[in-house]
PDB file of C-alpha atoms in Angstrom:
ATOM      1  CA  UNK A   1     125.155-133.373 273.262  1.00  0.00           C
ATOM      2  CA  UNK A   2     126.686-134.092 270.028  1.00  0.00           C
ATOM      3  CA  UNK A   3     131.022-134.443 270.666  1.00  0.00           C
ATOM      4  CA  UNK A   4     132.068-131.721 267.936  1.00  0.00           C
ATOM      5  CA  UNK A   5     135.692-130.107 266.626  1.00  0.00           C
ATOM      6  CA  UNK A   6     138.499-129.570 268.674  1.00  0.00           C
ATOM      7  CA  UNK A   7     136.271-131.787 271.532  1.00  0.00           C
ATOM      8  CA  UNK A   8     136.256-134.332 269.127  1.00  0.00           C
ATOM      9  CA  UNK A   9     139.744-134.352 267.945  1.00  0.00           C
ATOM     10  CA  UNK A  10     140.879-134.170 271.715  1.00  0.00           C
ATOM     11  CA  UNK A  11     138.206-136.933 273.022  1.00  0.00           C
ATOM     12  CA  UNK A  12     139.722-139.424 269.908  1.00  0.00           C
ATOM     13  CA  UNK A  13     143.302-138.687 270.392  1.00  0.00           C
ATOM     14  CA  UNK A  14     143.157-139.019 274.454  1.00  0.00           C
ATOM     15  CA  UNK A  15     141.063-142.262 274.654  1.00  0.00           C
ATOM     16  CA  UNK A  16     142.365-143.849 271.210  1.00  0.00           C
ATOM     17  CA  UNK A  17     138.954-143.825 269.808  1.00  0.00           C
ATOM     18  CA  UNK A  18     140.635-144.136 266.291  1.00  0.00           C
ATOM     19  CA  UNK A  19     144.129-144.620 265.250  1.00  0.00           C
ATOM     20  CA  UNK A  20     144.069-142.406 262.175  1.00  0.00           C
ATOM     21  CA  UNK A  21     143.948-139.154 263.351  1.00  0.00           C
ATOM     22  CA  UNK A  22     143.117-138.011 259.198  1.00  0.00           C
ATOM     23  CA  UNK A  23     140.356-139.950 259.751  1.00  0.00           C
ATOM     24  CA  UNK A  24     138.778-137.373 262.085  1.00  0.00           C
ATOM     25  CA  UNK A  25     136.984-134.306 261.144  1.00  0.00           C
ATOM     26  CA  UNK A  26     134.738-131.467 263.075  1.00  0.00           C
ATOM     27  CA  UNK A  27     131.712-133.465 263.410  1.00  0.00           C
ATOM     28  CA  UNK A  28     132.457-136.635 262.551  1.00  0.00           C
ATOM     29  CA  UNK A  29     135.133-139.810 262.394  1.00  0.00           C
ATOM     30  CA  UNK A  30     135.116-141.190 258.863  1.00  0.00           C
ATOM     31  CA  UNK A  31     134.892-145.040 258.439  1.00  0.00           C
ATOM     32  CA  UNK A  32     136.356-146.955 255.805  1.00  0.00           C
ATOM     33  CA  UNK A  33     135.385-150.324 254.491  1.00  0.00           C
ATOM     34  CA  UNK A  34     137.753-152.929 255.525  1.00  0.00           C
ATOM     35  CA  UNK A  35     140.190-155.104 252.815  1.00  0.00           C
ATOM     36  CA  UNK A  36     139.390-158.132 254.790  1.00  0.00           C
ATOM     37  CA  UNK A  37     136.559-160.663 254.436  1.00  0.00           C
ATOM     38  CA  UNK A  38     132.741-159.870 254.277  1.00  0.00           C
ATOM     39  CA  UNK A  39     129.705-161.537 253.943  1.00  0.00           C
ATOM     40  CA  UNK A  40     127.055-162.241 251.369  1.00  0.00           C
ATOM     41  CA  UNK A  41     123.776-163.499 251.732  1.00  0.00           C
ATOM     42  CA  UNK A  42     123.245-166.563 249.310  1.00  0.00           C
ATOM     43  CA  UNK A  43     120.360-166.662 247.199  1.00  0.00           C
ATOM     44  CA  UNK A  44     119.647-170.718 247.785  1.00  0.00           C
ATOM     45  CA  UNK A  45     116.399-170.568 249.045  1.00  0.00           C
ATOM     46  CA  UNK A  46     118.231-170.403 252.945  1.00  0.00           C
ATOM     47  CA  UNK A  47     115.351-170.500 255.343  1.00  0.00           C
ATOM     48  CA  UNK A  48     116.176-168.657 258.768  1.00  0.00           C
ATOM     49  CA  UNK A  49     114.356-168.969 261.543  1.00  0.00           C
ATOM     50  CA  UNK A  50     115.342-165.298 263.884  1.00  0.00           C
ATOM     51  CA  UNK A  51     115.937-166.235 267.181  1.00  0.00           C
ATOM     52  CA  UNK A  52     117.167-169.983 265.979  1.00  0.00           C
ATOM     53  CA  UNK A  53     121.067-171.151 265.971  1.00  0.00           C
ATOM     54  CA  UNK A  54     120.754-173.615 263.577  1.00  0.00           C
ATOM     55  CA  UNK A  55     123.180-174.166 260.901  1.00  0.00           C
ATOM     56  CA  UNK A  56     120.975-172.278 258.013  1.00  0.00           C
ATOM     57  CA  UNK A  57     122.499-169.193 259.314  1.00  0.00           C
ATOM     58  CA  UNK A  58     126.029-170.303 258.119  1.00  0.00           C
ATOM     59  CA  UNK A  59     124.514-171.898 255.390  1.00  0.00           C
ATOM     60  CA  UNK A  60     122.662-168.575 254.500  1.00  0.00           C
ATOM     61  CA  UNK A  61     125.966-166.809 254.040  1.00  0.00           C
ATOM     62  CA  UNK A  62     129.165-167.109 251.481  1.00  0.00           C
ATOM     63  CA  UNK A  63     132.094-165.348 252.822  1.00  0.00           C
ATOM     64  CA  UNK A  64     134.101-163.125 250.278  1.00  0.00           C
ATOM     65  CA  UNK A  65     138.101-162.144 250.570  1.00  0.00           C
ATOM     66  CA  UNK A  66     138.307-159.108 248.822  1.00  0.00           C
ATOM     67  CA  UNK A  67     142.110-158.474 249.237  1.00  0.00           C
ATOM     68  CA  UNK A  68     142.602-155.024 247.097  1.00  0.00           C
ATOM     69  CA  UNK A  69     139.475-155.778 244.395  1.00  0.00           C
ATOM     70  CA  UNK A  70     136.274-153.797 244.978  1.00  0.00           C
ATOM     71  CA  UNK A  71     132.882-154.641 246.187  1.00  0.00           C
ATOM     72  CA  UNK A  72     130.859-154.886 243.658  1.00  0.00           C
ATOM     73  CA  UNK A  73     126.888-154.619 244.578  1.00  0.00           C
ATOM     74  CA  UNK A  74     124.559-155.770 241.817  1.00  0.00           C
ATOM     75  CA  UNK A  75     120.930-153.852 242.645  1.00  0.00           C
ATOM     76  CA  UNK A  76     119.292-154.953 245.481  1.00  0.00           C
ATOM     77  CA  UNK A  77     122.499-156.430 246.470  1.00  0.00           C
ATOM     78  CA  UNK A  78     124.003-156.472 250.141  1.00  0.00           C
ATOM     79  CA  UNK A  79     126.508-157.632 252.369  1.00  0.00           C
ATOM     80  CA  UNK A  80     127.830-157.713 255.471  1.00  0.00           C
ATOM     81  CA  UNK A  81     131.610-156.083 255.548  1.00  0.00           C
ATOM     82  CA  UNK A  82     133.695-154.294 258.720  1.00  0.00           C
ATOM     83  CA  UNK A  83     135.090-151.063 258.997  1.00  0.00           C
ATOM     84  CA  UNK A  84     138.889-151.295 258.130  1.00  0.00           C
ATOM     85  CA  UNK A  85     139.958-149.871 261.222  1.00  0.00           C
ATOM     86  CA  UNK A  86     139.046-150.728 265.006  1.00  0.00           C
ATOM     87  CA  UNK A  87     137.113-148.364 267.158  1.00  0.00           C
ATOM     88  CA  UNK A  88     137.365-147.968 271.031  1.00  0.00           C
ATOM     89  CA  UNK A  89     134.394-145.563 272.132  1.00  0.00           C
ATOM     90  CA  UNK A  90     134.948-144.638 275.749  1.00  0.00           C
ATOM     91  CA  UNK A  91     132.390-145.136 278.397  1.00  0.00           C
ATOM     92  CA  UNK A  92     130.321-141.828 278.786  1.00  0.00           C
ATOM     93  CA  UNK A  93     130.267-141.673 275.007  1.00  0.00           C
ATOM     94  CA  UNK A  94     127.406-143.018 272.334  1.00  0.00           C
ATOM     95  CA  UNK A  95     127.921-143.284 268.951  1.00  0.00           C
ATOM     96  CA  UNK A  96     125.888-143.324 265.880  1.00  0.00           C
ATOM     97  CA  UNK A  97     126.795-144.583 262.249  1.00  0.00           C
ATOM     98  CA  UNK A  98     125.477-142.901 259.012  1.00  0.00           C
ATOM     99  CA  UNK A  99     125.749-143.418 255.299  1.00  0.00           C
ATOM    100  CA  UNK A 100     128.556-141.139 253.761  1.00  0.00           C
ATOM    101  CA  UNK A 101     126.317-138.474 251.844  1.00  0.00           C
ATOM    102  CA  UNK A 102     128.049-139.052 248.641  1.00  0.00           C
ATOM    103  CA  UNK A 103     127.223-143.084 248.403  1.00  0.00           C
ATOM    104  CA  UNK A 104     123.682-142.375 250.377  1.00  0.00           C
ATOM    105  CA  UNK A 105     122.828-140.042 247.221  1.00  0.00           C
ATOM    106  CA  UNK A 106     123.314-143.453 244.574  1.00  0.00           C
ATOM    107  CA  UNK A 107     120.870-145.041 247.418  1.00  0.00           C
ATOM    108  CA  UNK A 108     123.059-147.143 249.394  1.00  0.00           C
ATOM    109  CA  UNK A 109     122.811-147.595 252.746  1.00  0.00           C
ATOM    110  CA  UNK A 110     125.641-148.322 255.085  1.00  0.00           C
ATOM    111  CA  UNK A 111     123.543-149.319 258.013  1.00  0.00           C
ATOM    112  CA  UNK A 112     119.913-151.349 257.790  1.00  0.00           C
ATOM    113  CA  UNK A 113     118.665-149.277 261.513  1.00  0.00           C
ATOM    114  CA  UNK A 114     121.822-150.991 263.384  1.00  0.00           C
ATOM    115  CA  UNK A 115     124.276-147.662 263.906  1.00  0.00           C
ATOM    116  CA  UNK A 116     124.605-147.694 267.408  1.00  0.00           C
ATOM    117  CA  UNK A 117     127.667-148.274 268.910  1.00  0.00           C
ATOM    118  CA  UNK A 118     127.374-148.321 272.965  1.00  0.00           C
ATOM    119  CA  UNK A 119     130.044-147.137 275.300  1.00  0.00           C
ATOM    120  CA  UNK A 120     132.623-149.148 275.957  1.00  0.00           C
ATOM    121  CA  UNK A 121     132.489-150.648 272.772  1.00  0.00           C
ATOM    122  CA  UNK A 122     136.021-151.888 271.187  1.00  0.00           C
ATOM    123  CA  UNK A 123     136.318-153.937 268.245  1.00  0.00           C
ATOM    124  CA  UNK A 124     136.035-153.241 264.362  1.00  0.00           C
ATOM    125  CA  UNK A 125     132.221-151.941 263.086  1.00  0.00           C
ATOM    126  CA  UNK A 126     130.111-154.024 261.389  1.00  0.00           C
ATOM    127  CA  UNK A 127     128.349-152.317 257.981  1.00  0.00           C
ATOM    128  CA  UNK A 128     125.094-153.666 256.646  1.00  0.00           C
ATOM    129  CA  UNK A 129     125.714-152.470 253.331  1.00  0.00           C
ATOM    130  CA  UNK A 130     122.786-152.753 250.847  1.00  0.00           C
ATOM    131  CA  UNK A 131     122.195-151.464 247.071  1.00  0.00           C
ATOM    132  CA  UNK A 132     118.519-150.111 247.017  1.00  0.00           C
ATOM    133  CA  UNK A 133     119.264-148.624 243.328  1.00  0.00           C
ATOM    134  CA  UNK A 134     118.827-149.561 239.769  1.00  0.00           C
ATOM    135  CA  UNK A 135     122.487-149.230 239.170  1.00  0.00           C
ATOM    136  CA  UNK A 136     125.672-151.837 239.693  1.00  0.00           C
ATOM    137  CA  UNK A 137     128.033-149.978 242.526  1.00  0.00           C
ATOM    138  CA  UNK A 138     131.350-150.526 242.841  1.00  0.00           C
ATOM    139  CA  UNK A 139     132.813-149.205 246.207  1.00  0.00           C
ATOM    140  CA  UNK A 140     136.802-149.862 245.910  1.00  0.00           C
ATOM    141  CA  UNK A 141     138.608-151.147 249.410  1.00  0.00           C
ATOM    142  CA  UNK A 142     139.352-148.748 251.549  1.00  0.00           C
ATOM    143  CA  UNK A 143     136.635-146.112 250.420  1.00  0.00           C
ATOM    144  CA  UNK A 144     134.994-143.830 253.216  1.00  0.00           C
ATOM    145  CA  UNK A 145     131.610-145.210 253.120  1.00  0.00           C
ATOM    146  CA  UNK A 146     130.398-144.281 256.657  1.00  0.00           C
ATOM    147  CA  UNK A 147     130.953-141.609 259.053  1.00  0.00           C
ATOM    148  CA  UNK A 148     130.650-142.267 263.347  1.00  0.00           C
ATOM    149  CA  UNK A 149     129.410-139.141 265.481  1.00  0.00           C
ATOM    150  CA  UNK A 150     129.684-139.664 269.183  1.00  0.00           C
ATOM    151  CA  UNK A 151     127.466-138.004 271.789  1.00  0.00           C
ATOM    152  CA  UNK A 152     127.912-137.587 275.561  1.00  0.00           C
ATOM    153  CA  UNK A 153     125.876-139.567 277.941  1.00  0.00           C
ATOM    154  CA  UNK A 154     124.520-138.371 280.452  1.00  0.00           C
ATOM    155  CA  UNK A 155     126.732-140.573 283.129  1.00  0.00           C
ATOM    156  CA  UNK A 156     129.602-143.241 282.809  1.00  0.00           C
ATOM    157  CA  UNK A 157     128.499-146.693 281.932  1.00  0.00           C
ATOM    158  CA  UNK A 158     129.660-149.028 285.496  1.00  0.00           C
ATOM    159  CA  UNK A 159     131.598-151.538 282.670  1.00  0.00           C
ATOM    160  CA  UNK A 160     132.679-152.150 279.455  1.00  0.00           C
ATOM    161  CA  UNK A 161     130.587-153.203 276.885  1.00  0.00           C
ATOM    162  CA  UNK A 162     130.734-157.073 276.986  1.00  0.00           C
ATOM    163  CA  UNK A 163     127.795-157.748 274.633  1.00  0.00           C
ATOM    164  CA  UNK A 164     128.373-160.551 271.839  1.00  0.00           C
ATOM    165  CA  UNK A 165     129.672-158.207 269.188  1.00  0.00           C
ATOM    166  CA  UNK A 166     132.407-156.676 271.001  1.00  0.00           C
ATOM    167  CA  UNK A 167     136.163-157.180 269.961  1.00  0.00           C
ATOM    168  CA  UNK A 168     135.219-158.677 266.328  1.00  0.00           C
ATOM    169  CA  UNK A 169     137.725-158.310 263.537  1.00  0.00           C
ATOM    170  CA  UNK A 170     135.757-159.340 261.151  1.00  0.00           C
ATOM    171  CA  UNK A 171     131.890-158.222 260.301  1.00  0.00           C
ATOM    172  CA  UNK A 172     129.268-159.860 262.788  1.00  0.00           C
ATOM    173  CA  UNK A 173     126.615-162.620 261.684  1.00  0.00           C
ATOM    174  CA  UNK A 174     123.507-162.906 263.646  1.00  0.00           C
ATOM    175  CA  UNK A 175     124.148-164.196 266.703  1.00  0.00           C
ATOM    176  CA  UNK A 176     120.800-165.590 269.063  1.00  0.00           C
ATOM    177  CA  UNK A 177     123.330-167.510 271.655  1.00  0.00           C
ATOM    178  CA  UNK A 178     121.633-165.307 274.034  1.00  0.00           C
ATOM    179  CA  UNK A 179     117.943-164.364 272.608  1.00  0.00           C
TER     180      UNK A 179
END
C-alpha cells in the first residue's frame, strides 16, 4: 500500500525520513540533486569487466565538483550525482524513485532500473542520471529532479539495512566487493 498525504507527512516527520518538511507532498517526497561531487563516465576506451574490482572502474570515471554551476548533459550524456539531502526510510517501509515528470518529458531519466530504496536504508540517494534526447540539458544545483514514494511492507525488516551502499554522502560507484 502506497504511504499517501497526511500518512505521509506524519510517517516523514516521526521517523525523520527527510529533514525538509517542504520537501514533502501528498504522494510523494521530492529529491533534489546534490551541490556536491558527481560522477562521469570517461569516454577513454575504459574496459570494465562487471563483477571485477580492478582499477578500470576508477579509471572509468572523472569526478566533477559542481559547487553552485549546473550540470550540464550533452545528448546521450550521463552521470552519476546524489540527492542533496539524506534519507532515513524506516524499516516496514519500501521506497521507489521516479523521474520528476517535468525533466522525464525532455527524456531524461533519473534512475537507469535502480529506484529501490530498502528499509532501513539511511544515507544520501544515488541518481543515475542520463540524457536520452537530442537536446543539451542543463539541470541547475539544487533542482527537484526526482521524487521518492514509500510503500508499506508487509512486516518489519529484523535489521537495518547494512548493504554496501548504505550511509554514502556522496553518489555510489559500482561496487563487486561482495559479488
Amino acid at each position: 500500500m502506497m504511504i499517501i498525504d497526511e500518512n505521509l507527512k506524519s510517517l516523514s516527520k516521526a521517523n525523520g525520513v527527510c529533514d525538509r518538511e517542504e520537501l514533502i507532498e501528498d504522494y510523494c517526497i521530492q529529491i533534489r540533486l546534490s551541490n556536491s561531487i558527481y560522477y562521469r563516465p570517461k569516454n577513454s576506451g575504459v574496459k570494465i569487466v562487471y563483477g571485477s574490482s580492478s582499477d578500470a572502474l576508477d579509471d572509468g570515471y572523472e569526478m566533477v565538483d559542481p559547487q553552485i554551476t549546473p550540470v550540464i548533459l550533452e545528448p546521450m550524456g550521463r552521470i552519476l550525482a546524489c540527492s542533496q539531502e539524506k534519507y532515513s526510510i524506516p524499516r516496514n517501509v519500501f521506497g521507489l524513485v521516479q523521474t520528476k515528470g517535468s525533466l522525464a518529458r525532455l527524456f531524461v531519466q533519473v534512475t537507469c532500473c535502480d529506484g529501490q530504496i530498502e528499509p532501513g536504508f539511511v544515507g544520501k540517494i544515488t541518481l543515475e542520471i542520463v540524457n536520452l534526447s537530442p537536446f543539451t540539458i542543463e539541470i541547475p544545483i539544487l533542482s527537484k529532479v526526482a521524487q521518492l514514494y514509500l510503500f508499506q511492507c508487509s512486516m518489519n525488516t529484523s535489521k537495518p539495512y547494512t548493504g554496501k551502499y548504505a550511509n554514502h554522502t556522496f553518489p555510489s560507484l559500482p561496487n563487486f566487493e561482495d559479488f
